[in-house]
PDB file of C-alpha atoms and ligand atoms in Angstrom:
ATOM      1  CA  UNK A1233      10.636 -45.173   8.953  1.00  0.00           C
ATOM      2  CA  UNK A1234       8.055 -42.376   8.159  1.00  0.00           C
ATOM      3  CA  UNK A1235       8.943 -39.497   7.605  1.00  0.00           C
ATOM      4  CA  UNK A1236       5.398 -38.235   7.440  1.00  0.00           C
ATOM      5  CA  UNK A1237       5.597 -36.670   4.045  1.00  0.00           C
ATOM      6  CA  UNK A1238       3.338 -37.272   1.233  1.00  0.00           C
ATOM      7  CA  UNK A1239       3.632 -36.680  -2.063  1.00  0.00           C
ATOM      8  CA  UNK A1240       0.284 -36.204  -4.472  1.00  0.00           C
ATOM      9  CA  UNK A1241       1.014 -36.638  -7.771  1.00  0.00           C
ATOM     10  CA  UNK A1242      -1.816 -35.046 -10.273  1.00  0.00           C
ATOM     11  CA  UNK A1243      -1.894 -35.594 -13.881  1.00  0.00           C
ATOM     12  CA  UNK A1244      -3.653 -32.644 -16.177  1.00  0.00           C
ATOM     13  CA  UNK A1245      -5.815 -32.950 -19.097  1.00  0.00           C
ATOM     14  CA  UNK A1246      -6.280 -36.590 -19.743  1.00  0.00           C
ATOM     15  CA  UNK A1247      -7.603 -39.425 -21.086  1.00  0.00           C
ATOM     16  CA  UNK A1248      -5.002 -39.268 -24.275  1.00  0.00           C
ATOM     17  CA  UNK A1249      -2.563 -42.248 -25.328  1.00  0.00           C
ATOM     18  CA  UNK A1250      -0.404 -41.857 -23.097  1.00  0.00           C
ATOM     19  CA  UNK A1251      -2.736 -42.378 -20.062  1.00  0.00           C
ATOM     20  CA  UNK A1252      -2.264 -46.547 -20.094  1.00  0.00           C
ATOM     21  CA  UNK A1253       1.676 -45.849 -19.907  1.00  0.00           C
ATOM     22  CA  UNK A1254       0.782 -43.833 -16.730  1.00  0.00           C
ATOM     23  CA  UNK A1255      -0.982 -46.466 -15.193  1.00  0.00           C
ATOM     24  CA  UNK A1256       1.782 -49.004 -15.976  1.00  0.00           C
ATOM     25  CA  UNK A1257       4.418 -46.934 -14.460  1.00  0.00           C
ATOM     26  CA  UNK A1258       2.731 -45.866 -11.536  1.00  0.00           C
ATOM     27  CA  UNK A1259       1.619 -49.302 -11.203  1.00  0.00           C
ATOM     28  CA  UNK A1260       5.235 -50.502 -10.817  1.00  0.00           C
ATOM     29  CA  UNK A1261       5.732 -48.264  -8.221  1.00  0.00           C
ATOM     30  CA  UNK A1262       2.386 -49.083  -6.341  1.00  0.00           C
ATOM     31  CA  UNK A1263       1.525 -45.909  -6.253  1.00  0.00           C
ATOM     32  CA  UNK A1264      -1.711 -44.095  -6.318  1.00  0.00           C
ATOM     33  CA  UNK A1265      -2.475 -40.956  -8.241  1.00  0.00           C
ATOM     34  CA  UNK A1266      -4.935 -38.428  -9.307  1.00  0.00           C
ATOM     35  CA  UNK A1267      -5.952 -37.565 -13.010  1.00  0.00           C
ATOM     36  CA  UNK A1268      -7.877 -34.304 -13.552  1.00  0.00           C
ATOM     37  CA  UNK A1269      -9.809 -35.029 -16.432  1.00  0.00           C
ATOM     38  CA  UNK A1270     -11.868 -33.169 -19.413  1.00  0.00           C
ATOM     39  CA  UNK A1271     -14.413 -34.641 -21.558  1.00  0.00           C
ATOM     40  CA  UNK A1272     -13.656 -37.990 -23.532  1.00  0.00           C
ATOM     41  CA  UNK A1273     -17.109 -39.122 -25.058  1.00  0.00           C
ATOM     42  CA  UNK A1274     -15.825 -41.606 -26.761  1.00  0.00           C
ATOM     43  CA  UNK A1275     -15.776 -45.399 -26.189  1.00  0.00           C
ATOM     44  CA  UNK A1276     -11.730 -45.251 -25.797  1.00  0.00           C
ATOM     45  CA  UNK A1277     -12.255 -42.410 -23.813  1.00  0.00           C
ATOM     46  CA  UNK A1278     -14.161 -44.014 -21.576  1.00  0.00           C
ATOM     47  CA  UNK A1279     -12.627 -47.304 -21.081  1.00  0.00           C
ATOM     48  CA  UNK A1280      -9.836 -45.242 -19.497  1.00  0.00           C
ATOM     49  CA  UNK A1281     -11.620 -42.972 -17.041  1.00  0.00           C
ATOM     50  CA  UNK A1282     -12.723 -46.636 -16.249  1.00  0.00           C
ATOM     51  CA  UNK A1283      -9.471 -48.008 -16.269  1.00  0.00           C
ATOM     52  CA  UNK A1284      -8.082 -44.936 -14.251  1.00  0.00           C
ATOM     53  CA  UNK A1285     -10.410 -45.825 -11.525  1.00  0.00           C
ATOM     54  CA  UNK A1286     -10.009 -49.555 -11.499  1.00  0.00           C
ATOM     55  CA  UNK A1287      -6.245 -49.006 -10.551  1.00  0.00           C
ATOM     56  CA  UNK A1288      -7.409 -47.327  -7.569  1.00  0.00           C
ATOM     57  CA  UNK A1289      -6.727 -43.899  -8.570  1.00  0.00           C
ATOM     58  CA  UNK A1290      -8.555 -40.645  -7.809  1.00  0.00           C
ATOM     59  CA  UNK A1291     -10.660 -38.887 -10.611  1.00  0.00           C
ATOM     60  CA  UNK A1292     -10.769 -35.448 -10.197  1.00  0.00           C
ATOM     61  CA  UNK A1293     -13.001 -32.706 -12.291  1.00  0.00           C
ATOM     62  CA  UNK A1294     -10.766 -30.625 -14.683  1.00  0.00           C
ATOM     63  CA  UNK A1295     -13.992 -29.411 -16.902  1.00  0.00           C
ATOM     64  CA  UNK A1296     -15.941 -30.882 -19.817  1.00  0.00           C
ATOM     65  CA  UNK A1297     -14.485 -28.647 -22.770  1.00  0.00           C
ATOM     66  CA  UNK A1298     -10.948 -26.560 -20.706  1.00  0.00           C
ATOM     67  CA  UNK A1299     -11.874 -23.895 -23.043  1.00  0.00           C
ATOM     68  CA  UNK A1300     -11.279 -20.568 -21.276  1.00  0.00           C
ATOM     69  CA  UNK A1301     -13.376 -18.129 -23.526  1.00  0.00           C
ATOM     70  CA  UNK A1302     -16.339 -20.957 -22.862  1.00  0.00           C
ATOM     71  CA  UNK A1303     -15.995 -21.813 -19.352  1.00  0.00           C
ATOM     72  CA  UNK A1304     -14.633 -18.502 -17.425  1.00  0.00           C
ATOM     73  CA  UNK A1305     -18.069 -16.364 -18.941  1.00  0.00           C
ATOM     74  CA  UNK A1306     -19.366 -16.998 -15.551  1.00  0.00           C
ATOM     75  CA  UNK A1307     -19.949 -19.014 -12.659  1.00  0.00           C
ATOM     76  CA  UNK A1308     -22.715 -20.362 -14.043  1.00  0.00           C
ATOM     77  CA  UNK A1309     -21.238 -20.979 -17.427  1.00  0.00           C
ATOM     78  CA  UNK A1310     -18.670 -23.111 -15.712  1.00  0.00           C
ATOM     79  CA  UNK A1311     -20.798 -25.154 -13.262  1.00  0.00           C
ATOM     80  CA  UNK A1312     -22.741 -25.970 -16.781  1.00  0.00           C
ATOM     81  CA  UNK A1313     -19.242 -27.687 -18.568  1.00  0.00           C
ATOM     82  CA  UNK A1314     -18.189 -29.338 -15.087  1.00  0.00           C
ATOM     83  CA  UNK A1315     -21.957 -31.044 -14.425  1.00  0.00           C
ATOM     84  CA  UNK A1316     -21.327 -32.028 -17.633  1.00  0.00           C
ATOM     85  CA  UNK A1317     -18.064 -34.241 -17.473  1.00  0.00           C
ATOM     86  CA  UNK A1318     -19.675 -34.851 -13.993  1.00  0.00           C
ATOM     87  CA  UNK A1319     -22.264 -36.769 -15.664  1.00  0.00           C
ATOM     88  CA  UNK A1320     -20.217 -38.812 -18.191  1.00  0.00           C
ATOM     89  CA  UNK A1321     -18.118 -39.771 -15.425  1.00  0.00           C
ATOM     90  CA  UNK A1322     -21.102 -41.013 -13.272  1.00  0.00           C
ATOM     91  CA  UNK A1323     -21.688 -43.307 -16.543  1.00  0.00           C
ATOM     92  CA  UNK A1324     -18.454 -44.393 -16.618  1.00  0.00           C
ATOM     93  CA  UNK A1325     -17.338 -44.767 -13.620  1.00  0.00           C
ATOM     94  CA  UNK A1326     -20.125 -44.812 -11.556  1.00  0.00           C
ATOM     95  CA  UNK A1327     -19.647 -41.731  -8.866  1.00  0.00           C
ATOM     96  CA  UNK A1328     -19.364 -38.239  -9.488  1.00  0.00           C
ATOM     97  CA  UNK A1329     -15.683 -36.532  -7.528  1.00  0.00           C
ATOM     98  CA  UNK A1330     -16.029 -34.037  -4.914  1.00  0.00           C
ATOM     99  CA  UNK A1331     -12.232 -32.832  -6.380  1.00  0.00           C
ATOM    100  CA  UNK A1332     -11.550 -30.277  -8.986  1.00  0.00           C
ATOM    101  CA  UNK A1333      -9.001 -28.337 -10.497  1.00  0.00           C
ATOM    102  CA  UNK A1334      -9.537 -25.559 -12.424  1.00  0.00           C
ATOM    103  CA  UNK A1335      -8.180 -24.905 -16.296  1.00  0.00           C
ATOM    104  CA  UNK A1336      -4.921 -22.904 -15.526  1.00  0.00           C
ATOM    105  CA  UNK A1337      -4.851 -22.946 -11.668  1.00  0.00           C
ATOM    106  CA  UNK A1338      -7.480 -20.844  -9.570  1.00  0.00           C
ATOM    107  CA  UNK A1339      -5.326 -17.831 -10.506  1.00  0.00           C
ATOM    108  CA  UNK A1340      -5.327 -17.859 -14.245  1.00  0.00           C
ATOM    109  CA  UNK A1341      -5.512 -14.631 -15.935  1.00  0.00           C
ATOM    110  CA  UNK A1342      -6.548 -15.850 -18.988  1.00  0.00           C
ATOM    111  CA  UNK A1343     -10.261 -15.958 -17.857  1.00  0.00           C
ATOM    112  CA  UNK A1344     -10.152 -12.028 -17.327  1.00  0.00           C
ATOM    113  CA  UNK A1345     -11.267 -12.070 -21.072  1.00  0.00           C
ATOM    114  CA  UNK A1346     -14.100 -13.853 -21.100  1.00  0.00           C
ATOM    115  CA  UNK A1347     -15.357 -13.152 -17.673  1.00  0.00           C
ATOM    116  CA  UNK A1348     -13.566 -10.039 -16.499  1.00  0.00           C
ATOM    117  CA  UNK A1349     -10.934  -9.364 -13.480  1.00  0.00           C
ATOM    118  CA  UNK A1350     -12.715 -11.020 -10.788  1.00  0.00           C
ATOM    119  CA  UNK A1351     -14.205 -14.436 -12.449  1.00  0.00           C
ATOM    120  CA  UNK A1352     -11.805 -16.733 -10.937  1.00  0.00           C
ATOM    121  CA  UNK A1353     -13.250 -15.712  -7.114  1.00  0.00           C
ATOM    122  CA  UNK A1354     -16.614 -16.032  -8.454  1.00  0.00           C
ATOM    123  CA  UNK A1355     -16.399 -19.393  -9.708  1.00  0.00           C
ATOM    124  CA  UNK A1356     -13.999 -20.506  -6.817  1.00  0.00           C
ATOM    125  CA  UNK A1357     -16.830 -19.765  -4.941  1.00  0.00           C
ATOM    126  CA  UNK A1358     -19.221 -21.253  -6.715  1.00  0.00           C
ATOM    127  CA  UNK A1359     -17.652 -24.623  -6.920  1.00  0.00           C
ATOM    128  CA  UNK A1360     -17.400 -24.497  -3.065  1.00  0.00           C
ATOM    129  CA  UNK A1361     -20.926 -23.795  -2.396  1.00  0.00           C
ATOM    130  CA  UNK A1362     -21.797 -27.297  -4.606  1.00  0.00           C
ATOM    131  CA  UNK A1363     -19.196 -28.943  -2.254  1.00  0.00           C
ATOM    132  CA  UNK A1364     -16.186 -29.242  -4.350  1.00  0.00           C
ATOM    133  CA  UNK A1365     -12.740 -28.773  -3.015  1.00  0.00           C
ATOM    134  CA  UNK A1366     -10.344 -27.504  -5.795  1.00  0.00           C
ATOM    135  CA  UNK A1367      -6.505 -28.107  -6.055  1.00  0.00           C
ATOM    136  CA  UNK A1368      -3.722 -25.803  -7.271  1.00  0.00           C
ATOM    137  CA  UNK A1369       0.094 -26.937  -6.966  1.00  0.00           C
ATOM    138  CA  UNK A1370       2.814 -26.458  -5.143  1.00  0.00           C
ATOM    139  CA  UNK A1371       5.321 -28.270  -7.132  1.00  0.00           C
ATOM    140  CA  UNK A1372       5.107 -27.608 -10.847  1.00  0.00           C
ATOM    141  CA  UNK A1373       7.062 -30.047 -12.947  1.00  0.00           C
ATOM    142  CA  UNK A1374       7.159 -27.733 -15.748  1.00  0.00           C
ATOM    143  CA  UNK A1375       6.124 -29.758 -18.196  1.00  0.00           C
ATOM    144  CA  UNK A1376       3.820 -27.548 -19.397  1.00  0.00           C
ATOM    145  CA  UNK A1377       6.538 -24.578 -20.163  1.00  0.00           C
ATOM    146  CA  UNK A1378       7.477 -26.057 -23.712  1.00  0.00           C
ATOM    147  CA  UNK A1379       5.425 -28.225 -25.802  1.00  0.00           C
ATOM    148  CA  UNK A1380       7.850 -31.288 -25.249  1.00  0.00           C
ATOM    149  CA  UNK A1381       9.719 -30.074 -21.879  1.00  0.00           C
ATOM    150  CA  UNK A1382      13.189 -31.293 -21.312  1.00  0.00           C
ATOM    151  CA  UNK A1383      12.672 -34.958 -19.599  1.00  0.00           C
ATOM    152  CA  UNK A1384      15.910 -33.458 -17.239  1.00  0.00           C
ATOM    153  CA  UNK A1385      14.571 -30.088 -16.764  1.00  0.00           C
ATOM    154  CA  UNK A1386      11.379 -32.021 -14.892  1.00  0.00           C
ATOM    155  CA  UNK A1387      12.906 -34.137 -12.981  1.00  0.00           C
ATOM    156  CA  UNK A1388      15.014 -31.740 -11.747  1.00  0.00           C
ATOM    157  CA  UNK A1389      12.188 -28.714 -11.377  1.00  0.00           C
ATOM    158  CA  UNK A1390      10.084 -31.557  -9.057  1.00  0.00           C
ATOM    159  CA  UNK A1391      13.428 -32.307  -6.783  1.00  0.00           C
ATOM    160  CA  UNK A1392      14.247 -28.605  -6.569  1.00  0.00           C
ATOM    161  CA  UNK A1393      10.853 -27.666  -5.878  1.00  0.00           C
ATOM    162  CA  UNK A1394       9.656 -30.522  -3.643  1.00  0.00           C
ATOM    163  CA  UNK A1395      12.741 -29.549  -0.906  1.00  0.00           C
ATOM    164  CA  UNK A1396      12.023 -28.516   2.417  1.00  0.00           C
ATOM    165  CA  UNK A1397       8.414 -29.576   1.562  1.00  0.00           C
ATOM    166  CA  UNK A1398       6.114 -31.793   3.757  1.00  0.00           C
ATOM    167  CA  UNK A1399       3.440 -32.192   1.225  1.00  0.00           C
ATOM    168  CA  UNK A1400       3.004 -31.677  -1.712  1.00  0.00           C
ATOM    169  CA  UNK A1401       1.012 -32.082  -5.123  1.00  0.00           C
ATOM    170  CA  UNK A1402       2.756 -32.420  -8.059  1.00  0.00           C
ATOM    171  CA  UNK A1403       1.470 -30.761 -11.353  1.00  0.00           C
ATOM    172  CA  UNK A1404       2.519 -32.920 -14.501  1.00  0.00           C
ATOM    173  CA  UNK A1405       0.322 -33.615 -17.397  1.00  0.00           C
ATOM    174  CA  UNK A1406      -1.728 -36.807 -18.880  1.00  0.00           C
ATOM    175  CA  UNK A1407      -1.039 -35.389 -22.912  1.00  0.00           C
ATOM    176  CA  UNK A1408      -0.137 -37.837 -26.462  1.00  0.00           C
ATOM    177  CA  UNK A1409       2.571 -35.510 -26.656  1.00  0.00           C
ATOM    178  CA  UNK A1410       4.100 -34.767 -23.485  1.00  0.00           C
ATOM    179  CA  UNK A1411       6.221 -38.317 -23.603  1.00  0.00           C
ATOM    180  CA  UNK A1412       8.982 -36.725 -21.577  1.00  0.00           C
ATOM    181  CA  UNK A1413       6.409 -36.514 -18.229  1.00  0.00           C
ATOM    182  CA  UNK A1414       6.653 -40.318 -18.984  1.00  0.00           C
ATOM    183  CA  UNK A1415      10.172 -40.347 -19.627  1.00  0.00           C
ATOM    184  CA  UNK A1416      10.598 -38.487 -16.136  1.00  0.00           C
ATOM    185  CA  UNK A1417       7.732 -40.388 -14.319  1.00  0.00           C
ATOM    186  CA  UNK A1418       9.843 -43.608 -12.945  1.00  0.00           C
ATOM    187  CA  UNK A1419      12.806 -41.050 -11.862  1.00  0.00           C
ATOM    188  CA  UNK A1420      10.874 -38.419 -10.183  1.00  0.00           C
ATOM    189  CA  UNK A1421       8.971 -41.275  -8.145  1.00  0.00           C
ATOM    190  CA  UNK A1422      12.348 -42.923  -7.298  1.00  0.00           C
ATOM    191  CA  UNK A1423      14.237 -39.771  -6.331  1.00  0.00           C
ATOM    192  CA  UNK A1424      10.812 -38.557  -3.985  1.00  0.00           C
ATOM    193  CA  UNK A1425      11.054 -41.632  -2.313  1.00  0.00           C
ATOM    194  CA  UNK A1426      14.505 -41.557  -1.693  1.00  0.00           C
ATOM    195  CA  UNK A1427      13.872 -38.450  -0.514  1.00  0.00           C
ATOM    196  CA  UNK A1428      10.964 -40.120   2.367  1.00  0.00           C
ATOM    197  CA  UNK A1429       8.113 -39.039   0.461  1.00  0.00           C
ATOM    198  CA  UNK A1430       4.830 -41.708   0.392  1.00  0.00           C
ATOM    199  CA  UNK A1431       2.036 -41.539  -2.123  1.00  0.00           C
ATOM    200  CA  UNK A1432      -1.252 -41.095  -1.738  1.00  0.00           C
ATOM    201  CA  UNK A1433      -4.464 -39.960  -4.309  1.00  0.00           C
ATOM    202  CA  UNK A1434      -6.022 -36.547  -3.426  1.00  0.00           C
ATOM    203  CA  UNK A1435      -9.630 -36.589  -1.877  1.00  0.00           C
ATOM    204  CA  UNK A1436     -11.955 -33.773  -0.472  1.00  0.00           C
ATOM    205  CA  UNK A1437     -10.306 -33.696   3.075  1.00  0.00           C
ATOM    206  CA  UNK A1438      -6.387 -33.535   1.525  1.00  0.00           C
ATOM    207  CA  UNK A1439      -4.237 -31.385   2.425  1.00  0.00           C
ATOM    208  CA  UNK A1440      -5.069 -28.714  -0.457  1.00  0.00           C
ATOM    209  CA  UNK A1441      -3.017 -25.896  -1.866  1.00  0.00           C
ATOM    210  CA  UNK A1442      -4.945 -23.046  -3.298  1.00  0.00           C
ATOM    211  CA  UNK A1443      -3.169 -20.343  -5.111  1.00  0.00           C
ATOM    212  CA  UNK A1444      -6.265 -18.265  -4.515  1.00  0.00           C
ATOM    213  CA  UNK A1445      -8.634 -18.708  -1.481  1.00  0.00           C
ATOM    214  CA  UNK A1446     -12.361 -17.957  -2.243  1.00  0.00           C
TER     215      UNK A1446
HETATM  216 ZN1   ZN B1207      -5.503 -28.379 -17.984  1.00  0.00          ZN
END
């Protein structure tokens, strides 16, 4: 019966209004999940990191502010914004994760600006030595290629890209105005389980897929 694959499905960028239709679906399914989230101070905000964690789902770092020029000035610049949703989150939802992923993917180019060629293996680094593990992707469901992706084009990029594969994480995103991730969301579960694919929320021991090693 198992197949011994597993299939981590991460959402990017959240709390927003679509994060309770997330939940819903996924609950459906009984399936687990894990939301890398930025900075919601606000009291809706927080009721869903809280309800994101009640559901049994993993809450992962994904920085305070995700703003590149701000965050990617240095390592230390970054630690700052990530202690900070760090914090919020221990008021919310009482613990602090261990799990991170960064703005863009550990290979972003985009922080060259702001902190130069090299940034992204100085702050990869730097989040290891405070005991973080960080995820990249190995499946991207492409929803972040057009503002409102093609609901077909993702299910299709996750079933092309998930073949052959014995685990993976899935990159989709927790946005008010990516509705076709949620459109897809009940499809791409069915057709990964068809496919002998199980569930399961990220932690610090995972099976990890780094796009750059520190
Ligand atoms: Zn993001």
């Amino acid at each position: 019966m198992s197949s011994g694959k597993v299939a981590y499905l991460t959402f990017d960028d959240g709390p927003s209004e679509n994060t309770r239709k997330i939940l819903r679906v996924l609950k459906s399914f009984g399936v687990r999940a894990t939301f890398f989230v930025v900075g919601s101070d606000t009291a809706e905000g927080r009721s869903l990191y809280k309800e994101i964690d009640a559901a049994g789902h993993a809450l992962g770092n994904h920085s305070y502010s995700h703003e590149y020029n701000r965050i990617y000035k240095s390592p230390e610049a970054f630690m700052k914004d990530v202690h900070k949703l760090d914090q919020l989150l221990e008021e919310t939802v009482g613990y602090r994760p261990d799990i991170l992923r960064f703005p863009g993917g550990s290979n972003n180019h985009l922080s060259w600006k702001p902190g130069g060629k090299g940034i992204m293996s100085k702050v990869a680094r730097a989040v290891k030595v405070e005991g973080y593990q960080y995820f990249d992707w190995n499946v991207s469901s492409t929803d972040a290629a057009a503002p409102v992706q093609d609901r077909d084009m993702i299910i299709d990029a996750v079933t092309s890209a998930s073949r052959g594969k014995k685990s993976i994480i899935v990159l989709m995103h927790d946005s008010t105005y990516k509705t076709t991730t949620l459109e897809a969301l009940p499809i791409v579960i069915g057709k990964l389980q068809a496919a002998g694919f199980r569930f399961d929320k990220l932690n610090k021991s995972s099976f990890t897929f780094q796009f750059l090693t520190p």
